[in-house]
Amino acid sequence: MFSLLILIPLLSVIILNLSFGRLMRKTAFSLCLALFVVQILLVLLPISGGFEPIFKFNLIVDDLSRVVLFCIGIVLSSALFVGEHLIKDDDQRFNFLNLLLIALAGMNGVVMVKDVFSLYVFLEITAVASFVLISLYRDRDALEAAFKYFVLSAIASVLMLSSIAILLLFSGDTGFSAINAAIITSQHSRLIMLAMGLFICGLFIKGGLMPFHGWLPDAYSAAPAPVSILLAGIVTKTVGIYALIRIVTLVFVFNDPIKYLLLFVGAISIVLGALAALGQSDFKRMLAYSSISQVGYIIIGLGCGTPLGIFGAIFHLLNHAVFKTLLFVNSAAVEKETGTTDMDKMSGLAEKMPLTGITSVLAVLSTAGIPPLSGFWSKLIIIMALWISGYRIFAVIAVTASVITLAYFLSLQRRVFWGKLGKEFNNIKEPGFMLAFPALVLAFIIVAVGILFPYLAHEFINLKELTGG
Amino acid sequence: MAVIDELILFMLAASALWTVMTRSLLRSAIGLALTSVMLAILMFRLNNPFAAVFELSVCAGLISALFFCIITITEPMTPEKVREEGGARFERFRYLPVIVLIVGIVLRILTVKIDVKLPALEEIVDVRHFLWGHRQLDLIGQIIILLCGVFGIVILLKEIRKKGG
C-alpha cells in the first residue's frame, strides 16, 4: 500500500499534464489536496496490502517513517493552501502544484527506502524539485539562492556518492542491512570511518546545519512564500535530518566519534543559529536562522545515542515541522498584507490581524519550549536524555539557547505584532480563509499535542524502555 | 594497473579540467562528453559493459545533445566580456592544485594502510532482469527526476519566450 505514496504522485503529474485542456488545471488543487489528506489518513490508520506482485519496492514503514509521512502531509497541505492563494499567475500556480507532487514523491521515497543508493536517488529528486521551486518567480535573489543551494547540494551529492562507493567496496551491496553488517565486521577500518564521515557531512549540508548552512538563509528568505513553507517545514527536515537519523540508527554503528560529531555540530548550530537569529531584521531570515538552531536540538538529541534521546529528536522533528510551518504561514500573511518582510517597518499588526498574531504567539512559545505547548515536551526530553547520559555541558547549552530563542522571538512579536499600529497599515486585514485555515490547524496541533502529551506518553510510549529503567 | 589505464585516467582528468576551465560553453559541453567517453572506456576495461554502454549512450550522447540544445537558446558572452573575465577566470582555481594534492595524499595513506578487496562480480544473466528485479525503485526515481527536469526547462523556456515576445 505504501508504494502508492510514490507511484500516485508520479501518475498524478502525468495525468495533470495530459491534454485535457483547462479541466485538469482546475482540478489540480483538489487532486493535490486529496492526495495529501489521503497520505495523512494512511499514516494514522493501520492499513496494509498493496502492489507488491507488480512492484518490488522493498520499503520500510515503521513508526519513524509514519511520523515523517504525517509531517509531509501536513506541511504540503499548508503550502498548497498558501500557494493557491498567493500565486496569482495560472501557469506558475500549475507548475507549483506539479513540482509539489514531484517533491512529495521524492520525500516519500526518502522516508521509506532501505537502500543507500535509492536514498540518494530520492534525495536528488527532492533537491531538483526544490531548485526549480525556489526560482519559480525567477527574480534575481531567488535565482541566486537556488544557485547556491544547487552548488552546495552538488557538493553534498559528491560526498554521499563517494561514501556509497566506499561502502559498496566493503559490503558488495547498497542495502541498509548489508552495509550495517559490513560496518559491524570492520568498524575500526579508517576507510569505513571516512565513508561514514563523508555521508554524514553530505547530510549536514542537505539539512543546513552549521557550519554547512551557507545556502539556507538565502533560500528560505528569497523563495516564494509557499516554497519557504515547504523548505523550512519539511524538505530540509526530510532530506537532511530524517535521512541522518535513519542512516545513523539503522546503517552506521553508533560509536563515540559519530556521537561527538553529532553533539558538537548540534551544539554549534543551536548557539550560532540562535545568536544569528537575534541580529536579523528580516522576518523570514530570522525564521531561517531559528530553523538552524532548532535543528541543532534534533541533532544533539540524536547524538546522545540513547533511546530517550532519539525519541526526543524524532518528537522535536515533528514539533519543528508544525511550529516552523505555522510561523512561515504567518510570515506569508504578513508579507502579503504589508508588502515587506522588514520587521523594522512594521508595528502593531495584531490589531488588524488578530488571528495571525495569536497563532504566531503560540508557535513562538512552542519553539522557545514554554509549557504546556508541544515544543516544551520535546526539548525537555532532549535535555533529560543529555543529562542522564552524562553530556551535561550540552544539556546546559540547550537550556541557555532556549532563553536566547525566547529573546529573539519576543523581539519578533514586539516589532511585528505588538505596539502601536503604523499609519500605513490602517487598511490591512487578515488575508482570508486560505491562509487562516492552515494556521488554525497547525496552532491546534501545537496546543493539542502539548496538552495531551502526558496522556499520549502514558498510553502509547514505553518510557521505562526509553529511559532504560 | 596497466599503463593504458593510467593513460585513460590521465585523459579523463584532463578533459574534466578542460570542461570546467574553458571559456566557451560549447567547448565545455564537448569536454564533458569526452570525459564520459573516457569513463566508458575505463568501464569496458573493468569488465562492466552494461555500465559502459549506459555511460556512453546517456552521458556522452543524450546529455551532451541536451546541453547543445540549451546552449543554442542562451545568450553567449560578448568578446569584450570574455576578455574582461579572462584574468579572473583562473583565480577561482588557485587552490585546486593544493586540494588535489591533499586529497591524493589522504587517499594514498588510506589505501596503503587498508587492503580493500572488491566484492566478486555476480553473474548477471540479463541486465533488463537485473534492473527490473533489483532496482525498480531507482528506475521510477529516474523517471521522476526526468519529469522534474522537464518542468525546470519548461519554466525557463516560457520565460525566454515571454521576454522574446
XYZ file of C-alpha atoms in Angstrom, chain A residues 6-7 10 13-14 17 54-57 59 91 95 98-99 102 105 113 115 117-118 121-122 124-125 128-129 132 136 138 168-169 172 174 189-191 194, chain B residues 106-107 109-111 113-114 116-119 122 132-138 140-145 147-149 151-152 154-156 158-160 162-163:
76
model
C 5.456 7.196 -4.505
C 3.515 5.978 -7.531
C 4.045 10.375 -10.248
C 1.797 14.605 -12.555
C 1.494 12.627 -15.787
C -0.179 17.219 -17.961
C 3.968 -5.841 -9.814
C 6.399 -3.581 -7.973
C 9.097 -4.907 -5.663
C 9.999 -1.671 -3.939
C 10.224 -0.310 1.530
C 0.855 28.904 -15.286
C 3.834 24.465 -12.266
C 3.214 19.772 -10.299
C 6.510 20.414 -8.543
C 7.196 15.658 -7.504
C 7.126 11.579 -4.380
C 13.642 3.334 1.150
C 18.933 1.130 0.283
C 21.614 4.294 -3.467
C 17.816 4.574 -3.660
C 18.151 8.978 -5.928
C 15.170 10.255 -3.930
C 18.172 14.199 -5.637
C 14.528 14.210 -6.771
C 15.945 19.167 -8.044
C 12.272 19.932 -7.340
C 13.052 24.794 -9.530
C 9.706 29.817 -9.611
C 12.747 33.980 -11.494
C 29.936 -0.830 -1.615
C 33.568 -1.972 -1.633
C 29.100 -5.694 -2.004
C 23.835 -0.998 -1.113
C 38.672 0.445 9.416
C 39.716 4.013 8.686
C 38.167 3.830 5.242
C 35.914 8.090 6.241
C 44.870 11.205 2.128
C 43.613 8.584 -0.330
C 47.558 6.825 3.004
C 44.162 5.203 3.383
C 44.626 2.729 0.542
C 47.079 1.037 5.149
C 43.884 -0.789 4.243
C 40.402 -3.226 0.143
C 39.064 -6.241 -1.648
C 36.457 -5.695 -4.308
C 33.445 -7.994 -3.922
C 27.763 -11.540 -9.608
C 13.621 -4.667 -13.074
C 14.234 -7.261 -10.396
C 16.593 -5.326 -8.128
C 16.453 -1.619 -8.948
C 12.758 -0.952 -9.739
C 12.578 1.900 -7.273
C 15.621 3.598 -8.800
C 10.904 5.016 -11.030
C 13.161 7.605 -9.379
C 14.889 8.282 -12.701
C 11.512 8.861 -14.373
C 10.551 11.336 -11.642
C 13.876 13.209 -11.992
C 9.824 14.847 -15.201
C 11.237 17.372 -12.757
C 13.947 18.395 -15.234
C 9.418 21.260 -15.547
C 12.607 23.202 -14.908
C 9.529 24.460 -19.324
C 9.660 27.246 -16.733
C 12.923 28.578 -18.245
C 8.402 30.032 -21.126
C 10.225 32.925 -19.528
C 12.529 33.254 -22.547
C 7.781 35.845 -22.845
C 10.919 38.001 -22.918
